[in-house]
PDB file of C-alpha atoms in Angstrom:
ATOM      1  CA  MET A   1      31.416 -10.713-124.706  1.00 46.00           C
ATOM      2  CA  MET A   2      33.873  -9.558-122.122  1.00 50.00           C
ATOM      3  CA  ARG A   3      33.394 -10.377-118.450  1.00 55.00           C
ATOM      4  CA  ARG A   4      33.008  -7.434-116.100  1.00 54.00           C
ATOM      5  CA  THR A   5      35.567  -7.063-113.399  1.00 54.00           C
ATOM      6  CA  LYS A   6      34.622  -6.800-109.738  1.00 51.00           C
ATOM      7  CA  ALA A   7      35.605  -3.125-109.756  1.00 50.00           C
ATOM      8  CA  GLU A   8      33.158  -2.379-112.581  1.00 52.00           C
ATOM      9  CA  LYS A   9      30.341  -4.230-110.777  1.00 49.00           C
ATOM     10  CA  SER A  10      30.946  -2.279-107.583  1.00 48.00           C
ATOM     11  CA  GLU A  11      30.769   0.992-109.514  1.00 51.00           C
ATOM     12  CA  ARG A  12      27.307   0.119-110.833  1.00 52.00           C
ATOM     13  CA  LEU A  13      25.829  -0.901-107.419  1.00 48.00           C
ATOM     14  CA  PRO A  14      23.669   1.883-105.900  1.00 51.00           C
ATOM     15  CA  LEU A  15      24.945   3.263-102.641  1.00 46.00           C
ATOM     16  CA  PRO A  16      22.546   3.223 -99.666  1.00 46.00           C
ATOM     17  CA  SER A  17      20.910   6.530 -98.887  1.00 48.00           C
ATOM     18  CA  THR A  18      22.068   8.037 -95.621  1.00 43.00           C
ATOM     19  CA  SER A  19      18.776   9.841 -94.987  1.00 44.00           C
ATOM     20  CA  LYS A  20      16.754   6.701 -95.669  1.00 45.00           C
ATOM     21  CA  SER A  21      18.754   4.541 -93.295  1.00 42.00           C
ATOM     22  CA  PHE A  22      18.493   7.202 -90.569  1.00 36.00           C
ATOM     23  CA  ALA A  23      14.702   7.325 -91.005  1.00 38.00           C
ATOM     24  CA  ALA A  24      14.515   3.541 -90.714  1.00 40.00           C
ATOM     25  CA  TYR A  25      16.302   3.686 -87.372  1.00 37.00           C
ATOM     26  CA  SER A  26      14.319   6.638 -86.065  1.00 36.00           C
ATOM     27  CA  SER A  27      10.827   5.494 -87.098  1.00 36.00           C
ATOM     28  CA  PRO A  28      10.272   3.098 -84.130  1.00 38.00           C
ATOM     29  CA  LEU A  29      10.492   6.077 -81.790  1.00 35.00           C
ATOM     30  CA  LYS A  30       7.101   7.224 -83.049  1.00 39.00           C
ATOM     31  CA  SER A  31       5.467   4.301 -81.219  1.00 38.00           C
ATOM     32  CA  ARG A  32       6.372   5.999 -77.928  1.00 39.00           C
ATOM     33  CA  ASP A  33       3.952   8.836 -78.667  1.00 38.00           C
ATOM     34  CA  HIS A  34       0.949   6.832 -77.480  1.00 46.00           C
ATOM     35  CA  VAL A  35      -0.013   4.120 -74.986  1.00 52.00           C
ATOM     36  CA  PRO A  36      -2.041   1.182 -76.346  1.00 52.00           C
ATOM     37  CA  ASN A  37      -5.701   1.509 -75.438  1.00 61.00           C
ATOM     38  CA  LEU A  38      -6.834  -1.315 -73.160  1.00 59.00           C
ATOM     39  CA  TRP A  39     -10.327   0.048 -72.485  1.00 62.00           C
ATOM     40  CA  ASP A  40     -12.253  -1.130 -75.483  1.00 72.00           C
ATOM     41  CA  HIS A  41     -15.835  -2.400 -75.548  1.00 76.00           C
ATOM     42  CA  GLN A  42     -14.992  -6.027 -74.749  1.00 86.00           C
ATOM     43  CA  ASP A  43     -12.840  -5.153 -71.731  1.00 89.00           C
ATOM     44  CA  ARG A  44     -15.551  -2.948 -70.250  1.00 90.00           C
ATOM     45  CA  TRP A  45     -18.098  -5.765 -70.459  1.00 92.00           C
ATOM     46  CA  ASN A  46     -15.644  -8.221 -68.921  1.00 94.00           C
ATOM     47  CA  LEU A  47     -15.033  -5.842 -66.027  1.00 95.00           C
ATOM     48  CA  VAL A  48     -18.758  -5.369 -65.463  1.00 95.00           C
ATOM     49  CA  VAL A  49     -19.411  -9.121 -65.363  1.00 96.00           C
ATOM     50  CA  LEU A  50     -16.439  -9.836 -63.096  1.00 97.00           C
ATOM     51  CA  THR A  51     -17.390  -7.021 -60.713  1.00 97.00           C
ATOM     52  CA  LEU A  52     -21.000  -8.219 -60.467  1.00 98.00           C
ATOM     53  CA  LEU A  53     -19.864 -11.760 -59.737  1.00 98.00           C
ATOM     54  CA  SER A  54     -17.441 -10.426 -57.140  1.00 97.00           C
ATOM     55  CA  LEU A  55     -20.231  -8.456 -55.476  1.00 97.00           C
ATOM     56  CA  PHE A  56     -22.378 -11.592 -55.316  1.00 97.00           C
ATOM     57  CA  THR A  57     -19.697 -13.847 -53.825  1.00 96.00           C
ATOM     58  CA  ARG A  58     -18.725 -11.240 -51.208  1.00 96.00           C
ATOM     59  CA  LEU A  59     -22.090  -9.728 -50.242  1.00 96.00           C
ATOM     60  CA  TYR A  60     -24.542 -12.638 -50.440  1.00 95.00           C
ATOM     61  CA  ARG A  61     -26.192 -12.943 -46.991  1.00 94.00           C
ATOM     62  CA  ILE A  62     -23.311 -11.044 -45.413  1.00 95.00           C
ATOM     63  CA  GLY A  63     -25.393 -10.110 -42.377  1.00 93.00           C
ATOM     64  CA  ARG A  64     -26.559 -13.652 -41.622  1.00 93.00           C
ATOM     65  CA  ARG A  65     -24.273 -14.079 -38.616  1.00 91.00           C
ATOM     66  CA  GLY A  66     -25.407 -11.564 -36.010  1.00 93.00           C
ATOM     67  CA  HIS A  67     -22.560 -12.183 -33.568  1.00 94.00           C
ATOM     68  CA  VAL A  68     -19.056 -10.783 -33.281  1.00 95.00           C
ATOM     69  CA  ALA A  69     -16.951 -13.218 -35.278  1.00 92.00           C
ATOM     70  CA  TRP A  70     -13.253 -13.904 -35.367  1.00 85.00           C
ATOM     71  CA  ASP A  71     -11.052 -10.782 -35.276  1.00 91.00           C
ATOM     72  CA  GLU A  72     -14.020  -8.434 -35.402  1.00 94.00           C
ATOM     73  CA  SER A  73     -13.619  -8.353 -31.627  1.00 93.00           C
ATOM     74  CA  HIS A  74     -10.224  -6.638 -32.062  1.00 92.00           C
ATOM     75  CA  PHE A  75     -10.581  -4.437 -35.113  1.00 93.00           C
ATOM     76  CA  GLY A  76     -14.165  -3.366 -34.492  1.00 93.00           C
ATOM     77  CA  LYS A  77     -13.226  -2.345 -30.981  1.00 92.00           C
ATOM     78  CA  MET A  78     -10.147  -0.453 -32.154  1.00 93.00           C
ATOM     79  CA  GLY A  79     -12.223   1.366 -34.758  1.00 93.00           C
ATOM     80  CA  ALA A  80     -14.622   2.350 -31.970  1.00 93.00           C
ATOM     81  CA  PHE A  81     -11.661   3.714 -29.974  1.00 93.00           C
ATOM     82  CA  TYR A  82     -11.019   6.233 -32.751  1.00 93.00           C
ATOM     83  CA  ILE A  83     -14.662   7.315 -32.619  1.00 93.00           C
ATOM     84  CA  ASN A  84     -14.858   7.889 -28.862  1.00 90.00           C
ATOM     85  CA  GLY A  85     -11.310   9.255 -28.567  1.00 90.00           C
ATOM     86  CA  THR A  86      -9.885   6.437 -26.432  1.00 89.00           C
ATOM     87  CA  PHE A  87      -6.083   6.190 -26.471  1.00 90.00           C
ATOM     88  CA  TYR A  88      -4.637   2.720 -27.073  1.00 86.00           C
ATOM     89  CA  HIS A  89      -1.375   1.147 -28.191  1.00 84.00           C
ATOM     90  CA  ASP A  90      -1.672  -0.008 -31.813  1.00 83.00           C
ATOM     91  CA  LEU A  91       0.828  -2.480 -33.255  1.00 83.00           C
ATOM     92  CA  HIS A  92      -0.220  -1.859 -36.857  1.00 83.00           C
ATOM     93  CA  PRO A  93      -0.138   1.187 -39.137  1.00 87.00           C
ATOM     94  CA  PRO A  94      -3.343   3.162 -38.511  1.00 90.00           C
ATOM     95  CA  THR A  95      -4.731   3.368 -42.067  1.00 93.00           C
ATOM     96  CA  ALA A  96      -6.803   0.172 -42.000  1.00 93.00           C
ATOM     97  CA  LYS A  97      -8.108   0.889 -38.471  1.00 93.00           C
ATOM     98  CA  LEU A  98      -9.145   4.359 -39.609  1.00 94.00           C
ATOM     99  CA  LEU A  99     -11.041   2.776 -42.499  1.00 96.00           C
ATOM    100  CA  VAL A 100     -12.813   0.541 -39.978  1.00 96.00           C
ATOM    101  CA  ALA A 101     -13.644   3.622 -37.915  1.00 95.00           C
ATOM    102  CA  LEU A 102     -14.959   5.322 -41.070  1.00 96.00           C
ATOM    103  CA  ALA A 103     -17.183   2.313 -41.793  1.00 96.00           C
ATOM    104  CA  GLU A 104     -18.556   2.513 -38.253  1.00 96.00           C
ATOM    105  CA  VAL A 105     -19.241   6.239 -38.550  1.00 96.00           C
ATOM    106  CA  VAL A 106     -21.074   5.736 -41.867  1.00 96.00           C
ATOM    107  CA  ALA A 107     -23.093   2.938 -40.241  1.00 95.00           C
ATOM    108  CA  GLY A 108     -24.097   5.305 -37.416  1.00 93.00           C
ATOM    109  CA  HIS A 109     -22.105   3.663 -34.630  1.00 93.00           C
ATOM    110  CA  ASN A 110     -21.397   5.884 -31.625  1.00 91.00           C
ATOM    111  CA  GLY A 111     -18.393   3.923 -30.352  1.00 90.00           C
ATOM    112  CA  THR A 112     -20.024   2.515 -27.219  1.00 91.00           C
ATOM    113  CA  PHE A 113     -20.194  -1.168 -28.228  1.00 93.00           C
ATOM    114  CA  ASN A 114     -17.101  -3.079 -27.073  1.00 90.00           C
ATOM    115  CA  PHE A 115     -17.202  -5.872 -29.714  1.00 93.00           C
ATOM    116  CA  LYS A 116     -16.768  -8.702 -27.211  1.00 93.00           C
ATOM    117  CA  SER A 117     -15.995 -11.968 -29.007  1.00 91.00           C
ATOM    118  CA  GLY A 118     -19.058 -14.132 -29.552  1.00 92.00           C
ATOM    119  CA  SER A 119     -21.526 -11.556 -28.260  1.00 94.00           C
ATOM    120  CA  ALA A 120     -24.618 -10.641 -30.250  1.00 95.00           C
ATOM    121  CA  TYR A 121     -24.702  -7.296 -31.990  1.00 95.00           C
ATOM    122  CA  PRO A 122     -27.224  -4.940 -30.369  1.00 94.00           C
ATOM    123  CA  ASP A 123     -29.948  -3.315 -32.426  1.00 93.00           C
ATOM    124  CA  TYR A 124     -28.226   0.071 -32.506  1.00 92.00           C
ATOM    125  CA  VAL A 125     -25.112  -1.385 -34.219  1.00 94.00           C
ATOM    126  CA  ASN A 126     -25.592  -1.718 -37.989  1.00 95.00           C
ATOM    127  CA  TYR A 127     -22.962  -4.420 -38.373  1.00 96.00           C
ATOM    128  CA  THR A 128     -24.255  -5.428 -41.817  1.00 96.00           C
ATOM    129  CA  LEU A 129     -23.462  -2.015 -43.296  1.00 96.00           C
ATOM    130  CA  MET A 130     -20.044  -2.101 -41.611  1.00 97.00           C
ATOM    131  CA  ARG A 131     -19.266  -5.454 -43.189  1.00 97.00           C
ATOM    132  CA  ILE A 132     -20.507  -4.316 -46.595  1.00 97.00           C
ATOM    133  CA  GLN A 133     -18.166  -1.332 -46.568  1.00 97.00           C
ATOM    134  CA  MET A 134     -15.159  -3.454 -45.628  1.00 96.00           C
ATOM    135  CA  SER A 135     -16.066  -6.128 -48.190  1.00 97.00           C
ATOM    136  CA  LEU A 136     -15.889  -3.615 -51.057  1.00 97.00           C
ATOM    137  CA  TYR A 137     -12.089  -3.686 -50.771  1.00 97.00           C
ATOM    138  CA  GLY A 138     -12.261  -7.415 -51.442  1.00 97.00           C
ATOM    139  CA  VAL A 139     -14.701  -6.899 -54.304  1.00 97.00           C
ATOM    140  CA  ALA A 140     -12.204  -4.609 -56.034  1.00 97.00           C
ATOM    141  CA  LEU A 141      -9.514  -7.310 -56.068  1.00 97.00           C
ATOM    142  CA  VAL A 142     -11.205  -9.147 -58.952  1.00 97.00           C
ATOM    143  CA  PRO A 143     -11.295  -6.296 -61.523  1.00 96.00           C
ATOM    144  CA  LEU A 144      -7.822  -5.219 -60.404  1.00 97.00           C
ATOM    145  CA  ALA A 145      -6.502  -8.706 -61.169  1.00 97.00           C
ATOM    146  CA  TYR A 146      -8.029  -8.512 -64.659  1.00 96.00           C
ATOM    147  CA  LEU A 147      -6.596  -5.050 -65.371  1.00 94.00           C
ATOM    148  CA  THR A 148      -3.144  -5.975 -64.083  1.00 95.00           C
ATOM    149  CA  CYS A 149      -2.960  -9.030 -66.325  1.00 95.00           C
ATOM    150  CA  LEU A 150      -4.011  -6.944 -69.335  1.00 92.00           C
ATOM    151  CA  GLN A 151      -1.226  -4.493 -68.597  1.00 91.00           C
ATOM    152  CA  LEU A 152       1.166  -7.452 -68.545  1.00 91.00           C
ATOM    153  CA  ASN A 153       0.199  -8.168 -72.192  1.00 89.00           C
ATOM    154  CA  MET A 154      -1.833 -11.254 -71.335  1.00 92.00           C
ATOM    155  CA  SER A 155      -4.769 -12.186 -73.519  1.00 91.00           C
ATOM    156  CA  ARG A 156      -8.335 -11.494 -72.398  1.00 92.00           C
ATOM    157  CA  SER A 157      -8.975 -15.159 -71.723  1.00 94.00           C
ATOM    158  CA  MET A 158      -5.896 -15.486 -69.508  1.00 95.00           C
ATOM    159  CA  ALA A 159      -6.696 -12.227 -67.702  1.00 95.00           C
ATOM    160  CA  ALA A 160     -10.248 -13.445 -67.077  1.00 96.00           C
ATOM    161  CA  LEU A 161      -8.923 -16.772 -65.804  1.00 97.00           C
ATOM    162  CA  ALA A 162      -6.596 -15.008 -63.364  1.00 97.00           C
ATOM    163  CA  ALA A 163      -9.490 -12.849 -62.171  1.00 97.00           C
ATOM    164  CA  CYS A 164     -11.599 -15.984 -61.651  1.00 97.00           C
ATOM    165  CA  PHE A 165      -8.867 -17.424 -59.441  1.00 97.00           C
ATOM    166  CA  VAL A 166      -9.295 -14.396 -57.188  1.00 97.00           C
ATOM    167  CA  LEU A 167     -13.074 -14.426 -57.580  1.00 97.00           C
ATOM    168  CA  PHE A 168     -13.599 -17.992 -56.351  1.00 97.00           C
ATOM    169  CA  ASP A 169     -10.779 -18.159 -53.805  1.00 96.00           C
ATOM    170  CA  ASN A 170     -12.476 -19.362 -50.626  1.00 95.00           C
ATOM    171  CA  ALA A 171     -10.107 -17.609 -48.218  1.00 95.00           C
ATOM    172  CA  LEU A 172     -10.558 -14.251 -49.960  1.00 96.00           C
ATOM    173  CA  CYS A 173     -14.340 -14.678 -49.978  1.00 96.00           C
ATOM    174  CA  VAL A 174     -14.446 -15.454 -46.255  1.00 94.00           C
ATOM    175  CA  MET A 175     -12.134 -12.603 -45.246  1.00 94.00           C
ATOM    176  CA  SER A 176     -14.212 -10.168 -47.283  1.00 95.00           C
ATOM    177  CA  ARG A 177     -17.338 -10.907 -45.269  1.00 95.00           C
ATOM    178  CA  PHE A 178     -16.171  -9.622 -41.877  1.00 96.00           C
ATOM    179  CA  ILE A 179     -14.786  -6.455 -40.304  1.00 95.00           C
ATOM    180  CA  LEU A 180     -11.109  -7.291 -40.782  1.00 94.00           C
ATOM    181  CA  LEU A 181      -7.916  -5.614 -41.944  1.00 94.00           C
ATOM    182  CA  ASP A 182      -6.938  -8.230 -44.524  1.00 94.00           C
ATOM    183  CA  GLU A 183      -8.997  -6.919 -47.406  1.00 94.00           C
ATOM    184  CA  PRO A 184      -7.835  -3.282 -47.196  1.00 95.00           C
ATOM    185  CA  LEU A 185      -4.268  -4.607 -47.017  1.00 95.00           C
ATOM    186  CA  LEU A 186      -4.742  -6.772 -50.107  1.00 97.00           C
ATOM    187  CA  PHE A 187      -6.575  -3.965 -51.909  1.00 97.00           C
ATOM    188  CA  PHE A 188      -3.765  -1.453 -51.508  1.00 96.00           C
ATOM    189  CA  THR A 189      -1.215  -4.140 -52.397  1.00 96.00           C
ATOM    190  CA  ALA A 190      -3.130  -4.917 -55.597  1.00 97.00           C
ATOM    191  CA  MET A 191      -3.427  -1.199 -56.367  1.00 96.00           C
ATOM    192  CA  THR A 192       0.334  -0.803 -55.969  1.00 96.00           C
ATOM    193  CA  LEU A 193       1.007  -3.727 -58.307  1.00 96.00           C
ATOM    194  CA  TRP A 194      -1.435  -2.411 -60.932  1.00 95.00           C
ATOM    195  CA  SER A 195       0.093   1.076 -60.696  1.00 95.00           C
ATOM    196  CA  ALA A 196       3.632  -0.270 -61.016  1.00 95.00           C
ATOM    197  CA  VAL A 197       2.751  -2.318 -64.097  1.00 94.00           C
ATOM    198  CA  SER A 198       0.894   0.644 -65.627  1.00 92.00           C
ATOM    199  CA  PHE A 199       3.852   2.924 -64.913  1.00 94.00           C
ATOM    200  CA  GLN A 200       6.172   0.491 -66.659  1.00 91.00           C
ATOM    201  CA  ARG A 201       3.830   0.380 -69.661  1.00 90.00           C
ATOM    202  CA  VAL A 202       3.656   4.174 -69.900  1.00 90.00           C
ATOM    203  CA  SER A 203       7.443   4.354 -69.621  1.00 90.00           C
ATOM    204  CA  LYS A 204       7.765   1.906 -72.505  1.00 87.00           C
ATOM    205  CA  TYR A 205       5.106   3.209 -74.888  1.00 85.00           C
ATOM    206  CA  GLY A 206       4.302   6.731 -73.689  1.00 82.00           C
ATOM    207  CA  ARG A 207       6.120   9.930 -72.878  1.00 84.00           C
ATOM    208  CA  GLN A 208       8.291  10.030 -69.804  1.00 85.00           C
ATOM    209  CA  PHE A 209       7.606  12.801 -67.262  1.00 90.00           C
ATOM    210  CA  SER A 210       4.120  13.273 -68.717  1.00 90.00           C
ATOM    211  CA  TYR A 211       0.957  13.619 -66.634  1.00 90.00           C
ATOM    212  CA  LYS A 212       0.174   9.879 -66.814  1.00 89.00           C
ATOM    213  CA  TRP A 213       3.798   9.010 -66.078  1.00 91.00           C
ATOM    214  CA  TRP A 214       3.747  11.027 -62.844  1.00 94.00           C
ATOM    215  CA  LEU A 215       0.237   9.811 -61.951  1.00 93.00           C
ATOM    216  CA  TRP A 216       1.124   6.117 -62.104  1.00 93.00           C
ATOM    217  CA  LEU A 217       4.431   6.745 -60.340  1.00 94.00           C
ATOM    218  CA  LEU A 218       2.696   8.493 -57.436  1.00 95.00           C
ATOM    219  CA  MET A 219       0.049   5.769 -57.223  1.00 93.00           C
ATOM    220  CA  THR A 220       2.732   3.170 -56.595  1.00 93.00           C
ATOM    221  CA  GLY A 221       3.146   4.768 -53.177  1.00 82.00           C
TER     222      GLY A 221
END
């Protein structure tokens, strides 16, 4: 039996199909037609539980202290200036002060109380409702932490752990219970981070220049 030469062996080997190899390279592009769904049943329940716990840690007995505390003397007074039309020099961007003024308007404040440090709140100032409105920005930090970690491809357990770090942080709990600017600042910072991570995820898995692509890009600020 004669041995086959290398030339004869090469003639019998099947040549790779050009169309097949092109399809193998082009098939991964189909994964960009959709964004992975992160809002399944388990995630919704986790968000509900984390939000309820956040509401409890931020709102429990929030109106117990009936005196002007800490920087409420500054920011409550500046919010009242917007209500009564008093001009003043503000060192900060006005967004957070306008949110304080909005909380005072919703609470029925007429802008006459001067928020002197340590003074008791009069009966016509619904300070509890003001604090509740400002604390909601701190409440939202917990679910935002969970959603951001999910968008970073973390597991549910790690995302829940990160959210619990925010949930039980003593400084965040304390700042959420008064009329301050810290919680709106942290809220919009967390929103920007979540939007940036979501935009990156849509850019990777979705269609660029789509509605969601532009939405997340604009939400980054």
